[in-house]
Amino acid sequence: MATALHTIAAARPRLPLAAFACLCPGPRPATRKLSLTSTAVSTIDSAPASSSDAKKTTTVFVAGSTGRTGKRVVEKLLERGFGVVAGTTDVGRARRSLPQDPNLRLVRADVMEGTDKLVDAIRGADAVVCATGFRRSFDPFAPWKVDNFGTVNLVEACRKAGVTRFILISSILVNGAAMGQLLNPACIVLNLFGLVLVAKLQAEKHIRSSGINYTIIRPGGLTEQPPKGNIVMEPEDTLYEGSISRQQVAEVAVEALLCREESSYKVVEIVTRAEAHNRPLKDLFASIKQS
């Protein structure tokens, strides 16, 4: 996506990618001091998890596991040797679309059905990756039901179940107003769908005030193509255009689990650029200050 914005993460409902491909970048805020922002760039590091990392987090619950991004998160976790509990609203679909792996367990889990049912689904997990998002419908409140209330339900379920690590796949431009990007075409188009960026931002605020150990990942526009270029990682409210492959987003989410010390309590924004230099993802996380 030339100037894309992330729609909703894979396993969840999401907006059509074509809507983003045609977007043009909005004006950069005049007050931004680029000299204060350190840019980190990297390619995907596919090395297996070390034994010490595996001891920290062994079982991961993935919400939205059958979506286009969530599915890749599941696959990447399995590749790294994690046990995965795949939460899905359609177990039959999950059985058909996800890998056949002894370390994978499927459970029915709907973030809109409230906290108590989610507690049963995630109990025993060491961490949760949230890759959900609303599915386009005639319901104008769908973005809030999934991207706000659904995420809040999942966070509260973690607190009740004793799960202390939470990874959220969100979107760049969720705080477009503060960035001076309200007229950015991506902001305009996405917020036509029930103010989805506003709903996501409110969910982020809940996570940050919940006390849970979090990493919030805000990708640019999601693409289905293989990775092109290296990952650029910036602090929150910095990027307002750019794209990234779903495969790379999944890798960043898994790396956040492996690099807990470097990624905890951070909001990061990611896109890819062909001219970017290669740095390990661990170093990229370390370069971003805690929220």
mmCIF file of C-alpha atoms in Angstrom:
data_model
loop_
_atom_site.group_PDB
_atom_site.id
_atom_site.type_symbol
_atom_site.label_atom_id
_atom_site.label_comp_id
_atom_site.label_asym_id
_atom_site.label_seq_id
_atom_site.Cartn_x
_atom_site.Cartn_y
_atom_site.Cartn_z
ATOM 1 C CA MET A 1 0.000 0.000 0.000
ATOM 2 C CA ALA A 2 1.509 3.228 -1.123
ATOM 3 C CA THR A 3 0.059 5.429 1.618
ATOM 4 C CA ALA A 4 -1.911 2.961 3.579
ATOM 5 C CA LEU A 5 -3.338 2.695 6.935
ATOM 6 C CA HIS A 6 -3.806 -0.425 8.906
ATOM 7 C CA THR A 7 -7.310 -1.763 9.007
ATOM 8 C CA ILE A 8 -8.212 -4.290 11.469
ATOM 9 C CA ALA A 9 -5.919 -7.165 12.223
ATOM 10 C CA ALA A 10 -6.399 -10.383 10.444
ATOM 11 C CA ALA A 11 -8.369 -12.748 12.469
ATOM 12 C CA ARG A 12 -10.807 -10.184 13.151
ATOM 13 C CA PRO A 13 -13.213 -8.414 10.929
ATOM 14 C CA ARG A 14 -11.578 -5.812 8.824
ATOM 15 C CA LEU A 15 -11.955 -3.198 6.139
ATOM 16 C CA PRO A 16 -11.077 -3.841 2.511
ATOM 17 C CA LEU A 17 -7.435 -3.251 1.690
ATOM 18 C CA ALA A 18 -8.401 -1.577 -1.550
ATOM 19 C CA ALA A 19 -9.770 1.306 0.483
ATOM 20 C CA PHE A 20 -6.284 2.103 1.678
ATOM 21 C CA ALA A 21 -4.297 1.584 -1.488
ATOM 22 C CA CYS A 22 -5.637 4.758 -3.010
ATOM 23 C CA LEU A 23 -5.103 6.977 0.005
ATOM 24 C CA CYS A 24 -2.779 9.944 -0.085
ATOM 25 C CA PRO A 25 -0.748 11.051 2.931
ATOM 26 C CA GLY A 26 -2.065 13.986 4.884
ATOM 27 C CA PRO A 27 0.125 16.948 5.773
ATOM 28 C CA ARG A 28 2.768 16.373 8.416
ATOM 29 C CA PRO A 29 2.059 18.392 11.560
ATOM 30 C CA ALA A 30 4.084 21.581 11.504
ATOM 31 C CA THR A 31 5.050 21.195 15.133
ATOM 32 C CA ARG A 32 6.684 17.762 14.807
ATOM 33 C CA LYS A 33 10.372 17.823 15.652
ATOM 34 C CA LEU A 34 11.873 15.065 13.663
ATOM 35 C CA SER A 35 15.220 15.515 15.339
ATOM 36 C CA LEU A 36 13.688 14.191 18.538
ATOM 37 C CA THR A 37 12.466 10.987 16.926
ATOM 38 C CA SER A 38 14.785 8.031 16.540
ATOM 39 C CA THR A 39 13.887 5.720 13.673
ATOM 40 C CA ALA A 40 14.565 2.021 13.982
ATOM 41 C CA VAL A 41 14.554 -0.279 10.993
ATOM 42 C CA SER A 42 14.794 -4.006 10.531
ATOM 43 C CA THR A 43 14.060 -7.026 8.444
ATOM 44 C CA ILE A 44 12.326 -10.085 9.855
ATOM 45 C CA ASP A 45 14.471 -12.231 12.104
ATOM 46 C CA SER A 46 13.231 -15.794 11.873
ATOM 47 C CA ALA A 47 15.636 -17.346 14.362
ATOM 48 C CA PRO A 48 13.998 -19.749 16.818
ATOM 49 C CA ALA A 49 13.294 -18.644 20.364
ATOM 50 C CA SER A 50 16.044 -19.229 22.883
ATOM 51 C CA SER A 51 15.409 -21.630 25.753
ATOM 52 C CA SER A 52 15.381 -18.757 28.267
ATOM 53 C CA ASP A 53 12.752 -16.900 26.237
ATOM 54 C CA ALA A 54 10.592 -20.011 25.970
ATOM 55 C CA LYS A 55 10.511 -20.329 29.760
ATOM 56 C CA LYS A 56 9.059 -16.841 30.113
ATOM 57 C CA THR A 57 6.070 -17.446 27.850
ATOM 58 C CA THR A 58 5.115 -20.945 26.778
ATOM 59 C CA THR A 59 1.394 -20.754 25.945
ATOM 60 C CA VAL A 60 -0.209 -17.905 24.034
ATOM 61 C CA PHE A 61 -3.908 -17.246 23.454
ATOM 62 C CA VAL A 62 -4.601 -15.588 20.091
ATOM 63 C CA ALA A 63 -7.886 -13.724 19.720
ATOM 64 C CA GLY A 64 -8.984 -13.438 16.112
ATOM 65 C CA SER A 65 -6.917 -16.436 15.086
ATOM 66 C CA THR A 66 -8.554 -17.104 11.707
ATOM 67 C CA GLY A 67 -8.153 -13.612 10.301
ATOM 68 C CA ARG A 68 -5.490 -12.749 7.785
ATOM 69 C CA THR A 69 -3.115 -11.335 10.390
ATOM 70 C CA GLY A 70 -4.160 -13.528 13.312
ATOM 71 C CA LYS A 71 -3.585 -16.673 11.256
ATOM 72 C CA ARG A 72 -0.024 -15.575 10.591
ATOM 73 C CA VAL A 73 0.495 -14.886 14.286
ATOM 74 C CA VAL A 74 -0.608 -18.443 15.073
ATOM 75 C CA GLU A 75 1.722 -19.875 12.437
ATOM 76 C CA LYS A 76 4.675 -17.818 13.631
ATOM 77 C CA LEU A 77 4.104 -18.796 17.264
ATOM 78 C CA LEU A 78 4.033 -22.466 16.343
ATOM 79 C CA GLU A 79 7.226 -22.053 14.319
ATOM 80 C CA ARG A 80 8.894 -20.577 17.405
ATOM 81 C CA GLY A 81 7.836 -23.516 19.577
ATOM 82 C CA PHE A 82 5.031 -21.922 21.574
ATOM 83 C CA GLY A 83 1.869 -23.671 22.598
ATOM 84 C CA VAL A 84 -1.065 -21.816 21.030
ATOM 85 C CA VAL A 85 -4.692 -21.555 22.075
ATOM 86 C CA ALA A 86 -6.540 -20.205 19.044
ATOM 87 C CA GLY A 87 -9.658 -18.263 19.957
ATOM 88 C CA THR A 88 -12.262 -18.180 17.203
ATOM 89 C CA THR A 89 -15.979 -17.635 16.727
ATOM 90 C CA ASP A 90 -16.012 -20.506 14.215
ATOM 91 C CA VAL A 91 -14.096 -23.598 15.324
ATOM 92 C CA GLY A 92 -14.888 -25.401 12.053
ATOM 93 C CA ARG A 93 -13.345 -22.614 10.023
ATOM 94 C CA ALA A 94 -10.318 -22.565 12.316
ATOM 95 C CA ARG A 95 -9.861 -26.299 11.902
ATOM 96 C CA ARG A 96 -9.823 -25.882 8.125
ATOM 97 C CA SER A 97 -7.582 -22.814 7.932
ATOM 98 C CA LEU A 98 -5.037 -23.219 10.728
ATOM 99 C CA PRO A 99 -2.112 -25.659 10.764
ATOM 100 C CA GLN A 100 -2.557 -29.174 12.066
ATOM 101 C CA ASP A 101 -0.162 -29.068 14.982
ATOM 102 C CA PRO A 102 -0.055 -30.902 18.332
ATOM 103 C CA ASN A 103 0.820 -27.613 20.023
ATOM 104 C CA LEU A 104 -2.352 -25.933 18.748
ATOM 105 C CA ARG A 105 -5.684 -26.047 20.586
ATOM 106 C CA LEU A 106 -8.881 -24.492 19.236
ATOM 107 C CA VAL A 107 -11.442 -22.853 21.521
ATOM 108 C CA ARG A 108 -14.590 -20.912 20.820
ATOM 109 C CA ALA A 109 -14.156 -17.362 22.032
ATOM 110 C CA ASP A 110 -16.115 -14.248 21.104
ATOM 111 C CA VAL A 111 -14.821 -10.982 22.548
ATOM 112 C CA MET A 112 -18.316 -9.501 22.316
ATOM 113 C CA GLU A 113 -19.857 -12.101 24.632
ATOM 114 C CA GLY A 114 -18.425 -10.636 27.802
ATOM 115 C CA THR A 115 -15.589 -11.240 30.211
ATOM 116 C CA ASP A 116 -16.689 -14.413 32.020
ATOM 117 C CA LYS A 117 -16.747 -16.652 28.946
ATOM 118 C CA LEU A 118 -13.397 -15.275 27.846
ATOM 119 C CA VAL A 119 -11.880 -16.120 31.222
ATOM 120 C CA ASP A 120 -12.601 -19.794 30.622
ATOM 121 C CA ALA A 121 -11.037 -19.607 27.162
ATOM 122 C CA ILE A 122 -7.778 -17.908 28.155
ATOM 123 C CA ARG A 123 -7.206 -19.478 31.559
ATOM 124 C CA GLY A 124 -3.788 -21.132 31.668
ATOM 125 C CA ALA A 125 -2.233 -18.939 28.979
ATOM 126 C CA ASP A 126 0.871 -16.918 29.751
ATOM 127 C CA ALA A 127 0.063 -14.157 27.280
ATOM 128 C CA VAL A 128 -2.666 -12.934 24.934
ATOM 129 C CA VAL A 129 -2.278 -11.549 21.425
ATOM 130 C CA CYS A 130 -5.314 -9.572 20.281
ATOM 131 C CA ALA A 131 -5.697 -9.567 16.494
ATOM 132 C CA THR A 132 -9.426 -8.897 16.343
ATOM 133 C CA GLY A 133 -11.394 -6.239 14.514
ATOM 134 C CA PHE A 134 -14.873 -5.483 13.313
ATOM 135 C CA ARG A 135 -16.432 -7.086 10.269
ATOM 136 C CA ARG A 136 -18.165 -4.720 7.885
ATOM 137 C CA SER A 137 -21.920 -4.819 8.310
ATOM 138 C CA PHE A 138 -24.967 -2.593 8.479
ATOM 139 C CA ASP A 139 -24.401 -2.221 12.217
ATOM 140 C CA PRO A 140 -22.939 1.285 12.737
ATOM 141 C CA PHE A 141 -21.766 0.288 16.217
ATOM 142 C CA ALA A 142 -19.773 -2.761 15.064
ATOM 143 C CA PRO A 143 -16.374 -1.034 15.397
ATOM 144 C CA TRP A 144 -17.127 -0.109 18.984
ATOM 145 C CA LYS A 145 -18.480 -3.546 19.853
ATOM 146 C CA VAL A 146 -15.320 -5.275 18.635
ATOM 147 C CA ASP A 147 -12.421 -2.809 18.565
ATOM 148 C CA ASN A 148 -13.357 -1.050 21.789
ATOM 149 C CA PHE A 149 -15.660 -3.081 24.038
ATOM 150 C CA GLY A 150 -14.359 -6.413 22.749
ATOM 151 C CA THR A 151 -10.756 -5.493 23.481
ATOM 152 C CA VAL A 152 -11.733 -4.172 26.896
ATOM 153 C CA ASN A 153 -13.508 -7.480 27.613
ATOM 154 C CA LEU A 154 -10.357 -9.365 26.689
ATOM 155 C CA VAL A 155 -8.168 -7.213 28.934
ATOM 156 C CA GLU A 156 -10.539 -7.658 31.873
ATOM 157 C CA ALA A 157 -10.626 -11.408 31.251
ATOM 158 C CA CYS A 158 -6.826 -11.418 31.437
ATOM 159 C CA ARG A 159 -6.945 -9.678 34.789
ATOM 160 C CA LYS A 160 -9.449 -12.193 36.155
ATOM 161 C CA ALA A 161 -7.563 -15.187 34.761
ATOM 162 C CA GLY A 162 -4.180 -13.979 35.963
ATOM 163 C CA VAL A 163 -2.726 -13.426 32.485
ATOM 164 C CA THR A 164 -0.190 -10.628 32.787
ATOM 165 C CA ARG A 165 1.037 -10.058 29.209
ATOM 166 C CA PHE A 166 -1.055 -8.486 26.454
ATOM 167 C CA ILE A 167 -0.107 -7.713 22.839
ATOM 168 C CA LEU A 168 -2.539 -5.580 20.826
ATOM 169 C CA ILE A 169 -2.375 -5.141 17.067
ATOM 170 C CA SER A 170 -3.890 -1.721 16.500
ATOM 171 C CA SER A 171 -3.267 0.865 13.752
ATOM 172 C CA ILE A 172 -1.290 3.954 12.916
ATOM 173 C CA LEU A 173 -3.282 7.198 12.941
ATOM 174 C CA VAL A 174 -5.543 6.138 15.825
ATOM 175 C CA ASN A 175 -4.549 9.425 17.442
ATOM 176 C CA GLY A 176 -4.746 11.368 14.212
ATOM 177 C CA ALA A 177 -6.342 14.385 15.871
ATOM 178 C CA ALA A 178 -3.370 14.887 18.186
ATOM 179 C CA MET A 179 -1.039 14.484 15.205
ATOM 180 C CA GLY A 180 -2.830 17.117 13.141
ATOM 181 C CA GLN A 181 -3.851 14.423 10.669
ATOM 182 C CA LEU A 182 -7.646 14.633 10.762
ATOM 183 C CA LEU A 183 -7.672 15.567 7.077
ATOM 184 C CA ASN A 184 -5.415 12.671 6.146
ATOM 185 C CA PRO A 185 -7.489 10.625 3.656
ATOM 186 C CA ALA A 186 -6.752 7.462 5.615
ATOM 187 C CA CYS A 187 -8.227 8.976 8.780
ATOM 188 C CA ILE A 188 -11.267 10.169 6.911
ATOM 189 C CA VAL A 189 -11.948 6.857 5.162
ATOM 190 C CA LEU A 190 -11.461 4.680 8.225
ATOM 191 C CA ASN A 191 -13.511 6.849 10.516
ATOM 192 C CA LEU A 192 -16.379 6.703 8.057
ATOM 193 C CA PHE A 193 -16.730 3.117 9.307
ATOM 194 C CA GLY A 194 -18.163 3.888 12.722
ATOM 195 C CA LEU A 195 -15.193 5.971 13.904
ATOM 196 C CA VAL A 196 -13.064 2.827 14.074
ATOM 197 C CA LEU A 197 -9.843 4.711 14.808
ATOM 198 C CA VAL A 198 -11.490 6.439 17.742
ATOM 199 C CA ALA A 199 -12.750 3.089 19.023
ATOM 200 C CA LYS A 200 -9.256 1.627 18.786
ATOM 201 C CA LEU A 201 -7.724 4.563 20.620
ATOM 202 C CA GLN A 202 -10.185 4.215 23.494
ATOM 203 C CA ALA A 203 -9.292 0.527 23.774
ATOM 204 C CA GLU A 204 -5.606 1.429 23.858
ATOM 205 C CA LYS A 205 -6.252 3.866 26.687
ATOM 206 C CA HIS A 206 -7.986 1.152 28.682
ATOM 207 C CA ILE A 207 -5.056 -1.216 28.204
ATOM 208 C CA ARG A 208 -2.567 1.429 29.314
ATOM 209 C CA SER A 209 -4.518 2.162 32.489
ATOM 210 C CA SER A 210 -5.284 -1.479 33.328
ATOM 211 C CA GLY A 211 -1.973 -2.329 34.969
ATOM 212 C CA ILE A 212 -1.348 -5.231 32.590
ATOM 213 C CA ASN A 213 2.054 -5.559 30.918
ATOM 214 C CA TYR A 214 1.324 -4.491 27.340
ATOM 215 C CA THR A 215 2.838 -3.893 23.958
ATOM 216 C CA ILE A 216 0.659 -2.013 21.468
ATOM 217 C CA ILE A 217 1.693 -2.474 17.850
ATOM 218 C CA ARG A 218 0.359 0.038 15.339
ATOM 219 C CA PRO A 219 1.019 -1.156 11.771
ATOM 220 C CA GLY A 220 0.573 0.864 8.642
ATOM 221 C CA GLY A 221 -1.599 -0.421 5.830
ATOM 222 C CA LEU A 222 -1.642 -4.202 5.761
ATOM 223 C CA THR A 223 -0.619 -6.029 2.594
ATOM 224 C CA GLU A 224 -0.890 -9.669 1.556
ATOM 225 C CA GLN A 225 2.385 -9.613 -0.390
ATOM 226 C CA PRO A 226 5.633 -11.105 0.916
ATOM 227 C CA PRO A 227 7.794 -8.650 2.871
ATOM 228 C CA LYS A 228 9.300 -5.854 0.792
ATOM 229 C CA GLY A 229 11.922 -3.755 2.469
ATOM 230 C CA ASN A 230 12.898 -3.517 6.109
ATOM 231 C CA ILE A 231 10.817 -2.670 9.133
ATOM 232 C CA VAL A 232 10.814 0.900 10.365
ATOM 233 C CA MET A 233 9.751 1.246 14.007
ATOM 234 C CA GLU A 234 8.779 4.605 15.490
ATOM 235 C CA PRO A 235 7.275 5.855 18.771
ATOM 236 C CA GLU A 236 3.534 6.435 19.030
ATOM 237 C CA ASP A 237 1.875 9.214 17.022
ATOM 238 C CA THR A 238 4.716 9.500 14.532
ATOM 239 C CA LEU A 239 3.849 7.618 11.321
ATOM 240 C CA TYR A 240 0.994 8.828 9.146
ATOM 241 C CA GLU A 241 1.554 6.797 5.949
ATOM 242 C CA GLY A 242 3.152 3.578 4.756
ATOM 243 C CA SER A 243 2.415 -0.129 4.553
ATOM 244 C CA ILE A 244 3.685 -3.431 5.894
ATOM 245 C CA SER A 245 3.043 -7.084 5.140
ATOM 246 C CA ARG A 246 0.905 -9.100 7.527
ATOM 247 C CA GLN A 247 3.753 -11.578 7.817
ATOM 248 C CA GLN A 248 6.007 -8.876 9.249
ATOM 249 C CA VAL A 249 3.325 -7.683 11.643
ATOM 250 C CA ALA A 250 3.002 -11.226 12.974
ATOM 251 C CA GLU A 251 6.763 -11.435 13.435
ATOM 252 C CA VAL A 252 6.818 -8.187 15.402
ATOM 253 C CA ALA A 253 3.993 -9.428 17.635
ATOM 254 C CA VAL A 254 5.821 -12.681 18.403
ATOM 255 C CA GLU A 255 9.109 -10.870 18.935
ATOM 256 C CA ALA A 256 7.391 -8.656 21.499
ATOM 257 C CA LEU A 257 6.742 -11.807 23.526
ATOM 258 C CA LEU A 258 10.321 -12.976 23.179
ATOM 259 C CA CYS A 259 11.834 -9.577 24.023
ATOM 260 C CA ARG A 260 9.698 -8.801 27.041
ATOM 261 C CA GLU A 261 12.204 -6.498 28.720
ATOM 262 C CA GLU A 262 12.676 -4.413 25.576
ATOM 263 C CA SER A 263 9.017 -4.285 24.522
ATOM 264 C CA SER A 264 7.034 -3.975 27.751
ATOM 265 C CA TYR A 265 4.795 -0.955 28.289
ATOM 266 C CA LYS A 266 5.484 0.418 24.831
ATOM 267 C CA VAL A 267 3.452 1.673 21.881
ATOM 268 C CA VAL A 268 5.266 1.209 18.588
ATOM 269 C CA GLU A 269 4.364 2.083 15.017
ATOM 270 C CA ILE A 270 5.678 0.016 12.122
ATOM 271 C CA VAL A 271 5.876 0.206 8.333
ATOM 272 C CA THR A 272 8.431 -1.048 5.811
ATOM 273 C CA ARG A 273 10.710 0.949 3.551
ATOM 274 C CA ALA A 274 12.928 -0.353 0.792
ATOM 275 C CA GLU A 275 15.774 1.980 1.695
ATOM 276 C CA ALA A 276 15.732 1.180 5.402
ATOM 277 C CA HIS A 277 18.699 -0.514 7.029
ATOM 278 C CA ASN A 278 18.485 -3.875 8.736
ATOM 279 C CA ARG A 279 18.447 -4.095 12.535
ATOM 280 C CA PRO A 280 17.257 -6.894 14.834
ATOM 281 C CA LEU A 281 13.732 -6.450 16.145
ATOM 282 C CA LYS A 282 15.029 -6.672 19.694
ATOM 283 C CA ASP A 283 17.145 -3.566 19.071
ATOM 284 C CA LEU A 284 14.195 -1.758 17.521
ATOM 285 C CA PHE A 285 12.056 -2.346 20.591
ATOM 286 C CA ALA A 286 14.916 -1.240 22.819
ATOM 287 C CA SER A 287 15.180 2.028 20.892
ATOM 288 C CA ILE A 288 11.603 3.034 21.795
ATOM 289 C CA LYS A 289 10.944 4.645 25.163
ATOM 290 C CA GLN A 290 8.265 3.252 27.462
ATOM 291 C CA SER A 291 4.891 4.976 27.339
#
